[in-house]
Short mmCIF file of C-alpha atoms (C1' of nucleotides) in Angstrom, two decimals:
data_model
loop_
_atom_site.label_atom_id
_atom_site.label_comp_id
_atom_site.label_asym_id
_atom_site.label_seq_id
_atom_site.Cartn_x
_atom_site.Cartn_y
_atom_site.Cartn_z
CA UNK T 1 50.96 80.52 44.83
CA UNK T 2 50.23 76.97 45.52
CA UNK T 3 46.71 76.89 46.29
CA UNK T 4 44.35 79.74 44.90
CA UNK T 5 40.66 80.20 45.70
CA UNK T 6 38.18 78.29 43.54
CA UNK T 7 37.10 79.71 40.27
CA UNK T 8 34.02 82.09 40.73
CA UNK T 9 34.55 82.76 44.55
CA UNK T 10 35.78 85.99 46.12
CA UNK T 11 37.86 86.97 49.36
CA UNK T 12 36.16 89.92 50.57
CA UNK T 13 39.11 91.69 52.36
CA UNK T 14 39.29 95.01 54.49
CA UNK T 15 38.70 97.80 52.33
CA UNK T 16 35.72 95.99 50.61
CA UNK T 17 34.06 94.52 53.55
CA UNK T 18 32.88 97.76 54.71
CA UNK T 19 30.60 98.06 51.53
CA UNK T 20 29.19 94.70 52.57
CA UNK T 21 28.56 95.77 56.03
CA UNK T 22 26.80 98.77 54.84
CA UNK T 23 24.39 96.90 52.58
CA UNK T 24 23.66 94.32 55.29
CA UNK T 25 22.66 97.22 57.42
CA UNK T 26 20.43 98.66 54.94
CA UNK T 27 18.89 95.28 54.23
CA UNK T 28 18.27 94.66 58.01
CA UNK T 29 16.95 97.99 58.51
CA UNK T 30 14.50 98.12 55.82
CA UNK T 31 13.22 94.61 56.31
CA UNK T 32 12.47 95.42 59.89
CA UNK T 33 10.71 98.62 58.78
CA UNK T 34 8.37 96.46 56.68
CA UNK T 35 7.93 93.71 59.31
CA UNK T 36 9.95 91.03 57.89
CA UNK T 37 12.11 88.53 59.97
CA UNK T 38 15.01 86.95 59.05
CA UNK T 39 15.49 83.25 58.40
CA UNK T 40 18.63 81.44 57.92
CA UNK T 41 18.55 78.01 56.42
CA UNK T 42 21.37 75.58 55.65
CA UNK T 43 23.69 76.27 52.56
CA UNK T 44 23.19 72.92 51.41
CA UNK T 45 20.12 70.78 51.17
CA UNK T 46 18.92 67.53 49.69
CA UNK T 47 19.57 67.64 45.71
CA UNK T 48 15.78 66.56 45.42
CA UNK T 49 14.53 69.58 47.03
CA UNK T 50 15.79 71.68 44.02
CA UNK T 51 14.98 69.18 41.42
CA UNK T 52 11.39 69.54 42.65
CA UNK T 53 11.20 73.15 43.82
CA UNK T 54 13.30 74.79 40.96
CA UNK T 55 12.33 72.64 38.39
CA UNK T 56 13.74 69.79 36.15
CA UNK T 57 13.55 71.92 33.05
CA UNK T 58 15.60 74.80 34.32
CA UNK T 59 19.18 75.83 33.71
CA UNK T 60 19.89 75.74 37.18
CA UNK T 61 18.86 72.19 37.85
CA UNK T 62 20.22 70.88 34.27
CA UNK T 63 23.40 72.36 34.38
CA UNK T 64 24.39 74.78 37.18
CA UNK T 65 24.06 72.66 40.35
CA UNK T 66 26.84 72.18 42.79
CA UNK T 67 26.03 68.45 43.68
CA UNK T 68 28.03 65.66 45.35
CA UNK T 69 27.37 62.68 47.52
CA UNK T 70 28.46 62.84 51.12
CA UNK T 71 29.91 60.23 53.01
CA UNK T 72 26.47 58.70 53.60
CA UNK T 73 25.84 58.59 50.00
CA UNK T 74 23.25 61.27 50.11
CA UNK T 75 22.95 63.54 47.08
CA UNK T 76 23.63 66.99 48.35
CA UNK T 77 23.62 70.29 46.63
CA UNK T 78 24.81 73.72 47.66
CA UNK T 79 21.89 76.01 47.35
CA UNK T 80 21.48 77.85 43.94
CA UNK T 81 18.79 79.96 45.32
CA UNK T 82 16.73 80.68 48.41
CA UNK T 83 13.09 80.17 47.83
CA UNK T 84 13.12 76.23 47.84
CA UNK T 85 14.90 76.18 51.07
CA UNK T 86 12.63 78.52 52.71
CA UNK T 87 9.50 76.70 51.60
CA UNK T 88 10.97 73.67 53.01
CA UNK T 89 11.86 75.61 56.21
CA UNK T 90 8.24 76.87 56.32
CA UNK T 91 6.75 73.16 56.14
CA UNK T 92 9.40 71.54 58.23
CA UNK T 93 8.77 74.17 61.05
CA UNK T 94 5.10 74.12 60.71
CA UNK T 95 5.32 78.00 60.29
CA UNK T 96 1.81 77.87 58.83
CA UNK T 97 0.57 77.23 62.23
CA UNK T 98 1.59 80.69 63.13
CA UNK T 99 -0.18 83.90 62.50
CA UNK T 100 -0.20 84.49 58.83
CA UNK T 101 1.45 85.71 56.83
CA UNK T 102 4.67 84.51 57.35
CA UNK T 103 6.90 87.49 56.24
CA UNK T 104 10.70 86.50 55.90
CA UNK T 105 13.86 87.68 54.72
CA UNK T 106 17.31 85.97 54.14
CA UNK T 107 20.81 86.98 53.22
CA UNK T 108 23.60 84.71 52.38
CA UNK T 109 25.64 82.85 49.66
CA UNK T 110 24.35 81.03 46.75
CA UNK T 111 26.23 78.46 44.35
CA UNK T 112 25.87 77.93 40.77
CA UNK T 113 28.38 76.09 38.74
CA UNK T 114 28.74 78.43 35.62
CA UNK T 115 31.58 79.93 33.65
CA UNK T 116 32.27 83.24 35.31
CA UNK T 117 32.14 86.67 33.90
CA UNK T 118 31.44 90.34 34.94
CA UNK T 119 28.73 90.23 37.33
CA UNK T 120 28.54 86.54 37.49
CA UNK T 121 30.29 84.15 40.10
CA UNK T 122 29.91 80.65 41.19
CA UNK T 123 29.50 81.88 44.79
CA UNK T 124 27.43 84.87 45.07
CA UNK T 125 25.24 86.51 47.59
CA UNK T 126 21.60 87.13 47.42
CA UNK T 127 19.30 89.01 49.64
CA UNK T 128 15.70 88.15 49.36
CA UNK T 129 12.47 88.13 51.08
CA UNK T 130 9.50 85.69 50.87
CA UNK T 131 5.80 86.21 51.93
CA UNK T 132 3.78 82.91 52.64
CA UNK T 133 0.10 82.65 53.05
CA UNK T 134 -1.26 85.66 51.14
CA UNK T 135 -3.10 85.61 47.74
CA UNK T 136 -4.32 89.22 47.82
CA UNK T 137 -2.57 91.07 45.15
CA UNK T 138 -1.71 93.83 47.78
CA UNK T 139 1.22 91.71 48.80
CA UNK T 140 2.61 91.74 45.16
CA UNK T 141 2.68 95.20 45.20
CA UNK T 142 4.08 95.50 48.83
CA UNK T 143 6.99 93.13 48.11
CA UNK T 144 7.71 95.24 44.72
CA UNK T 145 7.33 98.40 46.81
CA UNK T 146 9.94 97.11 49.43
CA UNK T 147 12.33 96.13 46.68
CA UNK T 148 11.98 99.52 45.07
CA UNK T 149 12.34 101.33 48.20
CA UNK T 150 15.55 99.56 49.13
CA UNK T 151 17.16 100.33 45.70
CA UNK T 152 16.09 103.89 45.76
CA UNK T 153 17.88 104.14 49.29
CA UNK T 154 21.06 103.13 47.97
CA UNK T 155 20.85 105.97 45.23
CA UNK T 156 20.74 103.74 42.24
CA UNK T 157 19.53 105.51 39.11
CA UNK T 158 18.06 104.37 35.92
CA UNK T 159 16.67 101.26 37.01
CA UNK T 160 13.83 99.36 35.06
CA UNK T 161 11.21 97.27 36.84
CA UNK T 162 9.84 94.77 34.28
CA UNK T 163 6.60 93.00 35.34
CA UNK T 164 4.49 90.34 33.92
CA UNK T 165 1.83 87.83 34.78
CA UNK T 166 2.35 84.24 33.53
CA UNK T 167 -0.96 83.03 34.84
CA UNK T 168 -1.88 80.08 37.04
CA UNK T 169 -1.70 76.57 36.06
CA UNK T 170 -4.89 76.70 34.32
CA UNK T 171 -4.01 79.57 32.08
CA UNK T 172 -0.52 78.31 31.50
CA UNK T 173 -1.87 75.07 30.06
CA UNK T 174 -4.08 77.00 27.67
CA UNK T 175 -1.17 79.46 26.70
CA UNK T 176 1.14 76.65 26.24
CA UNK T 177 -0.96 74.82 23.69
CA UNK T 178 -1.62 78.04 21.76
CA UNK T 179 2.16 78.79 21.63
CA UNK T 180 2.91 75.22 20.58
CA UNK T 181 0.31 75.68 17.91
CA UNK T 182 1.66 78.75 16.86
CA UNK T 183 5.38 77.72 16.82
CA UNK T 184 4.82 74.60 15.12
CA UNK T 185 4.65 76.00 11.67
CA UNK T 186 7.95 77.80 12.46
CA UNK T 187 9.63 74.86 14.22
CA UNK T 188 12.43 74.73 11.65
CA UNK T 189 13.54 78.31 11.89
CA UNK T 190 13.94 78.17 15.70
CA UNK T 191 17.42 77.58 17.29
CA UNK T 192 18.21 73.89 18.32
CA UNK T 193 17.58 74.94 22.06
CA UNK T 194 14.17 76.44 21.23
CA UNK T 195 13.34 73.30 19.43
CA UNK T 196 13.87 71.30 22.33
CA UNK T 197 12.23 73.86 24.44
CA UNK T 198 9.04 73.51 22.26
CA UNK T 199 8.17 70.10 23.94
CA UNK T 200 9.53 70.46 27.51
CA UNK T 201 8.89 74.25 28.22
CA UNK T 202 7.71 76.39 25.33
CA UNK T 203 7.32 79.45 27.45
CA UNK T 204 11.03 79.76 27.50
CA UNK T 205 11.07 80.36 24.09
CA UNK T 206 9.62 83.81 24.45
CA UNK T 207 12.77 84.97 26.21
CA UNK T 208 15.41 83.39 23.93
CA UNK T 209 18.06 85.65 23.20
CA UNK T 210 18.52 84.46 19.56
CA UNK T 211 17.59 87.19 17.21
CA UNK T 212 15.73 84.85 14.99
CA UNK T 213 13.75 83.37 17.70
CA UNK T 214 12.99 86.82 18.92
CA UNK T 215 11.61 87.71 15.45
CA UNK T 216 9.75 84.63 15.37
CA UNK T 217 7.78 85.23 18.53
CA UNK T 218 6.93 88.97 18.00
CA UNK T 219 3.41 87.88 17.14
CA UNK T 220 3.24 84.75 19.39
CA UNK T 221 0.43 84.46 22.05
CA UNK T 222 1.71 85.69 25.18
CA UNK T 223 0.59 84.76 28.76
CA UNK T 224 -1.16 87.99 29.22
CA UNK T 225 -3.32 87.07 26.26
CA UNK T 226 -4.68 83.97 27.94
CA UNK T 227 -5.04 85.04 31.64
CA UNK T 228 -8.22 83.31 33.10
CA UNK T 229 -10.68 85.95 34.90
CA UNK T 230 -9.08 85.27 38.16
CA UNK T 231 -5.46 85.87 37.05
CA UNK T 232 -6.72 88.90 34.97
CA UNK T 233 -8.08 90.59 38.06
CA UNK T 234 -5.21 89.77 40.13
CA UNK T 235 -2.71 91.22 37.36
CA UNK T 236 -4.86 94.37 37.06
CA UNK T 237 -4.96 94.81 40.82
CA UNK T 238 -1.26 94.55 41.20
CA UNK T 239 -0.70 97.28 38.55
CA UNK T 240 -3.18 99.44 40.37
CA UNK T 241 -1.43 99.24 43.65
CA UNK T 242 2.04 99.77 42.00
CA UNK T 243 0.73 102.98 40.28
CA UNK T 244 -0.28 104.06 43.95
CA UNK T 245 3.10 103.35 45.18
CA UNK T 246 4.81 105.65 42.59
CA UNK T 247 6.90 102.99 41.05
CA UNK T 248 7.67 103.19 37.49
CA UNK T 249 7.37 99.84 35.81
CA UNK T 250 7.37 98.22 32.51
CA UNK T 251 4.83 95.74 31.35
CA UNK T 252 7.00 93.15 29.49
CA UNK T 253 4.89 90.36 28.20
CA UNK T 254 7.94 88.34 27.14
CA UNK T 255 9.41 88.45 30.66
CA UNK T 256 9.70 84.59 31.71
CA UNK T 257 11.60 83.84 34.71
CA UNK T 258 14.11 80.89 34.41
CA UNK T 259 12.53 79.00 37.42
CA UNK T 260 9.47 76.65 36.95
CA UNK T 261 7.63 77.75 40.12
CA UNK T 262 6.54 81.08 39.16
CA UNK T 263 2.79 81.69 38.63
CA UNK T 264 0.95 85.00 38.14
CA UNK T 265 3.13 87.87 39.01
CA UNK T 266 6.64 87.71 37.69
CA UNK T 267 9.26 90.57 37.69
CA UNK T 268 12.92 91.80 37.30
CA UNK T 269 14.88 94.76 37.82
CA UNK T 270 17.53 95.76 35.26
CA UNK T 271 20.37 97.95 35.83
CA UNK T 272 23.52 99.20 33.66
CA UNK T 273 27.11 98.79 34.67
CA UNK T 274 27.52 95.18 35.44
CA UNK T 275 29.05 94.00 32.21
CA UNK T 276 26.65 91.91 29.95
CA UNK T 277 24.62 91.32 32.91
CA UNK T 278 21.80 93.23 33.58
CA UNK T 279 19.32 91.72 35.95
CA UNK T 280 20.04 92.89 39.69
CA UNK T 281 16.82 91.47 40.82
CA UNK T 282 14.40 88.70 40.10
CA UNK T 283 10.97 87.48 41.88
CA UNK T 284 7.43 86.58 41.62
CA UNK T 285 4.73 84.58 42.88
CA UNK T 286 4.84 80.83 43.50
CA UNK T 287 1.42 79.43 44.82
CA UNK T 288 2.22 75.81 44.23
CA UNK T 289 5.51 75.62 45.59
CA UNK T 290 4.90 74.87 49.24
CA UNK T 291 2.43 72.14 48.18
CA UNK T 292 4.87 70.67 45.73
CA UNK T 293 7.23 70.24 48.56
CA UNK T 294 4.80 68.54 50.69
CA UNK T 295 3.17 71.33 52.62
CA UNK T 296 -0.30 72.69 52.81
CA UNK T 297 -1.60 74.73 49.67
CA UNK T 298 -0.12 77.88 50.49
CA UNK T 299 0.25 81.03 48.43
CA UNK T 300 3.95 82.68 48.34
CA UNK T 301 5.78 85.45 46.68
CA UNK T 302 9.07 86.99 46.91
CA UNK T 303 12.26 88.24 45.33
CA UNK T 304 16.03 87.84 45.39
CA UNK T 305 18.53 90.56 44.66
CA UNK T 306 22.28 89.84 43.68
CA UNK T 307 24.38 91.67 46.11
CA UNK T 308 27.66 91.66 44.09
CA UNK T 309 25.45 92.95 41.19
CA UNK T 310 24.02 95.67 43.36
CA UNK T 311 27.75 96.75 44.48
CA UNK T 312 28.64 96.74 40.72
CA UNK T 313 25.92 98.98 39.84
CA UNK T 314 26.49 101.31 42.53
CA UNK T 315 30.45 101.40 41.77
CA UNK T 316 29.56 102.08 37.95
CA UNK T 317 27.36 105.03 39.05
CA UNK T 318 29.84 106.18 41.42
CA UNK T 319 27.95 106.08 44.50
CA UNK T 320 30.21 106.47 47.39
CA UNK T 321 29.57 104.14 50.32
CA UNK T 322 30.87 106.11 53.29
CA UNK T 323 32.98 104.22 55.83
CA UNK T 324 33.37 106.59 58.86
CA UNK T 325 36.42 105.70 60.58
CA UNK T 326 36.05 105.61 64.36
CA UNK T 327 38.41 107.56 66.42
CA UNK T 328 41.21 105.44 67.97
CA UNK T 329 44.03 105.80 70.22
CA UNK T 330 47.44 104.38 69.46
CA UNK T 331 49.63 103.74 72.51
CA UNK T 332 53.23 104.37 71.48
CA UNK T 333 56.05 103.13 73.70
CA UNK T 334 59.61 103.37 74.52
CA UNK T 335 61.41 100.82 76.39
CA UNK T 336 60.45 97.65 77.90
CA UNK T 337 58.92 98.95 81.12
CA UNK T 338 56.99 101.40 79.12
CA UNK T 339 55.77 98.61 77.06
CA UNK T 340 54.27 96.85 79.90
CA UNK T 341 52.51 99.78 81.34
CA UNK T 342 51.43 100.71 77.85
CA UNK T 343 49.90 97.31 77.46
CA UNK T 344 47.84 97.57 80.54
CA UNK T 345 46.87 101.21 79.58
CA UNK T 346 45.40 99.98 76.16
CA UNK T 347 43.51 97.33 78.23
CA UNK T 348 42.09 99.80 80.36
CA UNK T 349 40.99 102.28 77.48
CA UNK T 350 39.28 99.06 75.76
CA UNK T 351 37.38 98.45 79.02
CA UNK T 352 35.84 102.01 78.51
CA UNK T 353 34.80 101.40 75.03
CA UNK T 354 37.82 103.28 73.51
CA UNK T 355 39.43 101.74 70.49
CA UNK T 356 43.21 101.38 71.58
CA UNK T 357 45.87 99.45 70.35
CA UNK T 358 49.84 99.16 70.59
CA UNK T 359 52.46 98.45 67.94
CA UNK T 360 53.01 94.80 67.85
CA UNK T 361 56.12 94.98 65.61
CA UNK T 362 58.93 96.29 67.99
CA UNK T 363 59.06 99.52 65.90
CA UNK T 364 61.08 102.66 66.83
CA UNK T 365 59.09 105.48 68.04
CA UNK T 366 59.34 107.26 65.05
CA UNK T 367 57.92 104.32 63.04
CA UNK T 368 55.23 104.01 65.83
CA UNK T 369 54.19 107.48 65.13
CA UNK T 370 54.13 106.69 61.22
CA UNK T 371 52.11 103.65 62.01
CA UNK T 372 49.68 105.69 63.96
CA UNK T 373 49.32 108.03 61.02
CA UNK T 374 48.91 105.22 58.53
CA UNK T 375 46.19 103.54 60.32
CA UNK T 376 44.34 106.79 61.14
CA UNK T 377 44.70 106.98 64.91
CA UNK T 378 43.44 110.34 65.92
CA UNK T 379 45.45 110.20 69.14
CA UNK T 380 48.68 108.87 70.22
CA UNK T 381 49.87 108.25 73.81
CA UNK T 382 53.51 108.55 74.08
CA UNK T 383 55.10 106.74 76.94
CA UNK T 384 58.84 106.58 77.63
CA UNK T 385 61.36 106.50 80.74
CA UNK T 386 60.82 110.09 81.09
CA UNK T 387 57.09 109.93 81.42
CA UNK T 388 57.28 106.86 83.55
CA UNK T 389 59.43 108.85 85.93
CA UNK T 390 57.42 111.86 86.00
CA UNK T 391 54.12 109.86 86.23
CA UNK T 392 52.80 111.47 83.12
CA UNK T 393 51.95 110.48 79.70
CA UNK T 394 51.86 112.46 76.36
CA UNK T 395 48.80 112.85 74.52
CA UNK T 396 49.30 113.87 71.09
CA UNK T 397 46.37 114.86 68.64
CA UNK T 398 47.65 113.63 65.20
CA UNK T 399 45.01 115.86 63.27
CA UNK T 400 46.09 119.07 64.93
CA UNK T 401 49.61 118.26 65.53
CA UNK T 402 49.47 119.29 69.16
CA UNK T 403 50.27 117.35 72.29
CA UNK T 404 49.77 117.73 76.16
CA UNK T 405 51.18 116.01 79.25
CA UNK T 406 48.63 114.37 81.24
CA UNK T 407 49.05 113.03 84.73
CA UNK T 408 48.86 109.21 84.36
CA UNK T 409 46.05 108.90 87.11
CA UNK T 410 43.81 111.30 84.98
CA UNK T 411 44.57 109.86 81.68
CA UNK T 412 41.61 107.52 81.26
CA UNK T 413 39.30 110.33 82.33
CA UNK T 414 41.02 112.72 79.99
CA UNK T 415 40.74 110.48 76.96
CA UNK T 416 36.99 109.60 77.75
CA UNK T 417 36.24 113.18 77.89
CA UNK T 418 38.42 114.29 75.14
CA UNK T 419 37.59 117.16 73.06
CA UNK T 420 39.64 118.18 70.32
CA UNK T 421 39.62 121.82 71.56
CA UNK T 422 41.54 120.85 74.22
CA UNK T 423 44.55 120.82 71.95
CA UNK T 424 43.59 124.08 70.23
CA UNK T 425 46.04 127.02 70.96
"C1'" G I 1 30.06 73.32 27.45
"C1'" U I 2 32.06 77.14 23.24
"C1'" G I 3 34.79 81.53 21.85
"C1'" G I 4 38.37 85.97 22.51
"C1'" A I 5 42.37 88.36 25.08
"C1'" U I 6 45.77 88.32 29.00
"C1'" G I 7 49.91 86.06 32.29
"C1'" U I 8 57.04 89.93 34.31
"C1'" G I 9 58.06 91.78 42.35
"C1'" G I 10 52.50 93.88 47.05
"C1'" U I 11 50.46 97.12 42.69
"C1'" G I 12 50.61 99.44 37.75
"C1'" A I 13 54.07 98.39 34.35
"C1'" A I 14 59.20 98.55 30.60
"C1'" G I 15 61.80 94.78 28.29
"C1'" C I 16 60.03 92.32 21.88
"C1'" G I 17 66.77 86.43 21.22
"C1'" G I 18 72.50 88.13 23.86
"C1'" U I 19 76.38 90.86 30.34
"C1'" U I 20 74.14 91.75 37.31
"C1'" A I 21 65.25 92.05 34.44
"C1'" A I 22 64.08 99.58 33.95
"C1'" C I 23 60.72 102.93 36.14
"C1'" A I 24 56.90 104.53 39.45
"C1'" C I 25 53.75 103.54 43.63
"C1'" A I 26 53.42 100.67 48.18
"C1'" C I 27 56.08 98.38 52.03
"C1'" C I 28 60.51 98.24 55.44
"C1'" G I 29 64.71 101.14 57.27
"C1'" G I 30 67.65 105.73 58.13
"C1'" A I 31 68.74 111.32 57.67
"C1'" U I 32 72.81 112.89 65.95
"C1'" U I 33 70.49 111.31 71.08
"C1'" G I 34 62.49 109.88 72.24
"C1'" U I 35 57.70 111.99 67.74
"C1'" G I 36 53.61 111.01 61.88
"C1'" G I 37 52.00 113.45 57.49
"C1'" C I 38 56.63 116.90 52.99
"C1'" U I 39 61.95 116.15 51.29
"C1'" C I 40 66.28 113.28 50.81
"C1'" C I 41 69.06 108.58 50.96
"C1'" G I 42 69.13 103.10 51.40
"C1'" G I 43 66.66 98.08 51.01
"C1'" C I 44 63.11 95.15 48.52
"C1'" A I 45 62.04 89.54 41.53
"C1'" U I 46 68.23 83.17 42.31
"C1'" G I 47 63.51 85.01 38.74
"C1'" C I 48 59.53 86.78 34.25
"C1'" G I 49 52.01 81.32 35.41
"C1'" U I 50 53.56 75.95 34.78
"C1'" G I 51 55.78 71.85 31.83
"C1'" G I 52 58.44 70.96 27.42
"C1'" G I 53 61.09 72.19 22.87
"C1'" U I 54 64.09 75.68 19.37
"C1'" U I 55 68.81 78.15 19.88
"C1'" C I 56 75.75 78.87 21.40
"C1'" G I 57 72.25 81.69 24.32
"C1'" A I 58 64.79 82.72 25.94
"C1'" G I 59 60.94 87.06 29.84
"C1'" U I 60 61.63 87.77 24.80
"C1'" C I 61 60.35 82.20 19.31
"C1'" C I 62 57.05 77.33 19.18
"C1'" C I 63 53.99 73.75 21.56
"C1'" A I 64 51.17 72.25 25.39
"C1'" U I 65 48.89 73.17 30.13
"C1'" C I 66 46.88 76.11 34.03
"C1'" A I 67 44.94 80.48 35.67
"C1'" U I 68 42.63 85.16 35.21
"C1'" C I 69 39.46 88.49 32.58
"C1'" C I 70 35.70 89.16 29.05
"C1'" A I 71 31.82 87.19 25.83
"C1'" C I 72 28.05 83.21 24.31
"C1'" C I 73 24.07 80.10 26.77
"C1'" C I 74 21.32 81.56 31.08
"C1'" C I 75 20.75 84.07 35.13
"C1'" A I 76 21.66 87.25 40.85
#
RNA sequence: GUGGAUGUGGUGAAGCGGUUAACACACCGGAUUGUGGCUCCGGCAUGCGUGGGUUCGAGUCCCAUCAUCCACCCCA
């Protein structure tokens, strides 16, 4: 093997692609039901978009971006997530001039330069939704509701929805100070990562995985402790609506998303069965992001789910994705003349919307039968010299193991109206 | 970026210094003239990730390198 696929990428081949089709169908269906419209943005953007949008202090921007210079010396980055691009598109296409809210969904590949492991890839796929223009906490609940609904429809069990409020920029500033004061005394005991976080982004210390740091932050002030009256009201309202929606959620005051743009509501969904990874979805509110990108002050909220992780969770829970094979017709021929007639026949069948194909390998009749069996064709049309002379075609039902002679002139109609009872003795 | 495991045909895998690299599945072909699923027979690795080295001799030992998987960090 001379050339292999790049690390962390995947070929989705027949046998697996059906699962993706199924997921994609479910996504489109539920989004339509909730009144969301699809948006497609480029898979690469100006690097600056993510630096500003996702945030300079994040891991994504610091170490995970696929960045390169194009031939015009522009710094380009393969999108590591969807929200920044969508806010950019919202501003660039002046969607804010349309009836609000703007409710969008997207589906496609994202890129992050990381070392791979179970449930983690360099090219992976996300489905996400974004609602722009709504401050009302009702939308926070609706977004989580859609998410929950989606996951339930897939049949996933044992999921945990964690939610938190990280407050607005005002309460964040208050919290930041309190937290820094609190941690200042214990600075020496923090891990080296957290020591540098203390200055740049102390909030992230709260969800450090280091056991030491976790112990140190047990008593630390959380964002929930320092919410301003507005944020507090919003937070309570979100919970109220969620309870109405019959969603079981856990309040996790230590939940801090890895992206800088989140404000107020933040949430994650955890699942088992995807290796050391557990998050299958993350989301939250990003009220300042559109403005940051140069648009009008616009509230926003959304989430993104990892499709590979959804599929992994489904597989570990043994949730079968049904792939119904459509009935197909295989045209088996014997001899050159028959092949030509068969070629036309297959064409005619396809014109009527029937799945029909021939052997392309020049196989013997026996092998053609075998092939039809392998690929699961329900019917085989057998056409040889004899049949040509008599002006008939043999129609064999592979499932019942019966066959019938049909006049060539009647064949198309016969296949179209086929009913397996025709073959029963 | 760091650590661990593994690398033999399409797949799963034997082989653990010595003639032509087991076996199973898959695939292809055949078992009297034109018919699948069962059975039987036959075919299918000039090579054991790659490059060095040790040795009379290496898939089998040593070194390097690459790749894959898993884990840390973080996230989808």
